[in-house]
Amino acid sequence: MKFSVTVTLKKDVLDPQGKVVQNTLFNLGLKNLKNIRQGKYFEIEINEQDEKKAENMINEMCQKLLVNLIIEDYQINKLQ
Amino acid sequence: MKFSVTVTLKKDVLDPQGKVVQNTLFNLGLKNLKNIRQGKYFEIEINEQDEKKAENMINEMCQKLLVNLIIEDYQINKLQ
């Protein structure tokens, strides 16, 4: 089973990397840009046929390693 | 208008960062993991009401800065 995980900074957390990208795009001439925030993306394949169990495993991965729950949110989607 | 952009390494490109994450998860006891690949994620808000024009702008941003087209693919989604 294949899942995608999207990790984003929480709303109130400053995103300096996103700001740099935003300024650079502005300097490249893209003046209509309002806001840009950067996050992480994972594509995870696991050997588990039961969807419920698989999602629990993905959750465990996020909480143990992939996501810093203090400053980040995450969202899991099933692919295909 | 708000869009998300997901940037992933092309299939045949090695992903050393993903491999490290995979090994670490394996060592944490998650033995069912088959494969994990890491990518980037952007949330972009722009001042443009026309959807077609907005999408063209996002495409331009990707090609000019956000994506290395030689080794990466990207996908644009409209949010909300």
XYZ file of C-alpha atoms in Angstrom:
160
model
C 0.000 0.000 0.000
C 1.198 3.437 -0.885
C 0.599 6.625 1.026
C 1.684 10.210 0.755
C 2.430 12.338 3.800
C 2.498 16.120 3.624
C 4.205 17.948 6.463
C 3.612 21.682 6.863
C 4.636 24.228 9.460
C 1.802 25.307 11.755
C 0.095 28.555 10.804
C 1.753 30.715 13.447
C 5.257 29.359 12.941
C 7.619 31.551 10.953
C 8.859 30.022 7.695
C 12.173 31.725 6.852
C 12.892 29.335 3.969
C 9.523 30.149 2.412
C 10.222 33.859 2.821
C 13.504 33.555 0.947
C 11.762 31.727 -1.901
C 9.061 34.407 -1.911
C 11.585 37.251 -2.147
C 13.515 35.486 -4.877
C 10.377 34.924 -6.966
C 9.442 38.568 -6.453
C 12.866 39.638 -7.688
C 12.451 37.350 -10.696
C 9.457 39.455 -11.692
C 6.536 37.474 -10.266
C 4.893 40.414 -8.518
C 1.448 38.845 -8.012
C 2.744 36.434 -5.415
C 0.973 36.851 -2.090
C 2.387 34.149 0.104
C 4.407 30.961 -0.137
C 5.166 28.379 2.502
C 7.410 25.378 2.181
C 6.866 21.930 3.599
C 7.984 18.351 3.203
C 6.498 15.491 1.239
C 6.948 11.755 1.639
C 5.826 8.833 -0.493
C 5.704 5.712 1.627
C 5.138 2.140 0.482
C 4.477 -0.525 3.092
C 3.870 -4.266 3.084
C 0.464 -4.292 4.725
C -2.823 -5.099 3.047
C -5.164 -3.954 5.814
C -5.861 -0.252 5.280
C -6.567 0.530 8.924
C -3.352 -1.112 10.103
C -1.376 0.522 7.316
C -2.610 3.961 8.290
C -1.745 3.321 11.911
C 1.792 2.426 10.843
C 2.124 5.624 8.829
C 0.889 7.575 11.823
C 3.499 5.916 14.004
C 6.240 6.813 11.501
C 5.130 10.433 11.485
C 5.057 10.723 15.233
C 8.319 8.879 15.813
C 10.458 10.490 13.134
C 8.991 12.408 10.227
C 7.089 15.183 11.979
C 8.016 17.610 14.744
C 4.580 17.794 16.315
C 5.378 20.960 18.247
C 5.739 23.114 15.158
C 4.409 20.965 12.320
C 1.133 19.469 11.123
C 0.809 16.467 8.848
C -1.721 14.939 6.535
C -1.881 11.375 5.235
C -3.396 10.436 1.880
C -3.774 7.049 0.305
C -2.328 6.900 -3.212
C -4.110 4.907 -5.925
C -6.059 31.797 -5.310
C -4.209 29.087 -3.479
C -2.274 26.212 -4.997
C -0.116 23.408 -3.741
C 2.945 22.207 -5.606
C 4.479 18.819 -4.925
C 8.020 18.268 -6.156
C 9.358 14.716 -6.319
C 12.558 13.183 -7.614
C 12.159 11.343 -10.894
C 11.772 7.591 -10.614
C 15.290 6.675 -11.652
C 17.036 9.303 -9.540
C 18.637 8.063 -6.315
C 17.153 9.535 -3.145
C 19.835 9.274 -0.436
C 17.823 11.352 2.040
C 14.858 9.013 1.654
C 17.147 6.008 2.157
C 18.432 7.432 5.443
C 14.871 7.972 6.647
C 14.002 4.434 5.560
C 16.915 2.906 7.469
C 16.137 4.946 10.560
C 12.485 3.871 10.540
C 13.589 0.269 10.082
C 15.882 0.572 13.095
C 13.007 2.062 15.099
C 11.174 -1.220 14.596
C 8.953 -0.465 11.596
C 9.897 -3.575 9.638
C 6.994 -3.534 7.172
C 8.339 -0.493 5.370
C 8.988 -1.198 1.720
C 10.082 2.128 0.289
C 10.097 5.793 1.158
C 10.976 8.778 -1.001
C 11.211 12.359 0.103
C 10.116 15.437 -1.825
C 9.232 19.069 -1.349
C 5.886 20.735 -0.877
C 4.870 24.362 -1.445
C 1.678 26.223 -0.641
C 1.416 29.250 -2.876
C -1.121 32.078 -2.677
C -1.316 34.546 -5.543
C -3.335 37.656 -6.348
C -4.965 36.443 -9.537
C -8.619 35.576 -9.987
C -8.366 33.941 -13.414
C -7.625 30.269 -12.849
C -5.878 29.737 -16.165
C -3.547 32.709 -15.658
C -2.916 31.697 -12.068
C -1.883 28.225 -13.117
C 0.439 29.636 -15.757
C 2.095 31.768 -13.089
C 2.597 28.773 -10.825
C 4.103 26.892 -13.750
C 6.502 29.748 -14.365
C 7.549 29.771 -10.696
C 8.222 26.052 -10.816
C 10.307 26.254 -13.947
C 12.251 29.334 -12.906
C 13.064 28.439 -9.336
C 11.227 25.739 -7.449
C 11.936 22.674 -9.573
C 15.099 21.245 -11.080
C 13.505 19.824 -14.214
C 16.460 17.580 -14.972
C 15.962 15.377 -11.928
C 12.575 16.397 -10.542
C 8.886 16.212 -11.494
C 6.189 18.467 -10.135
C 2.446 18.475 -9.759
C 0.151 21.453 -9.229
C -3.149 21.240 -7.363
C -5.705 23.929 -6.668
C -6.568 24.207 -2.976
C -10.142 24.930 -1.859
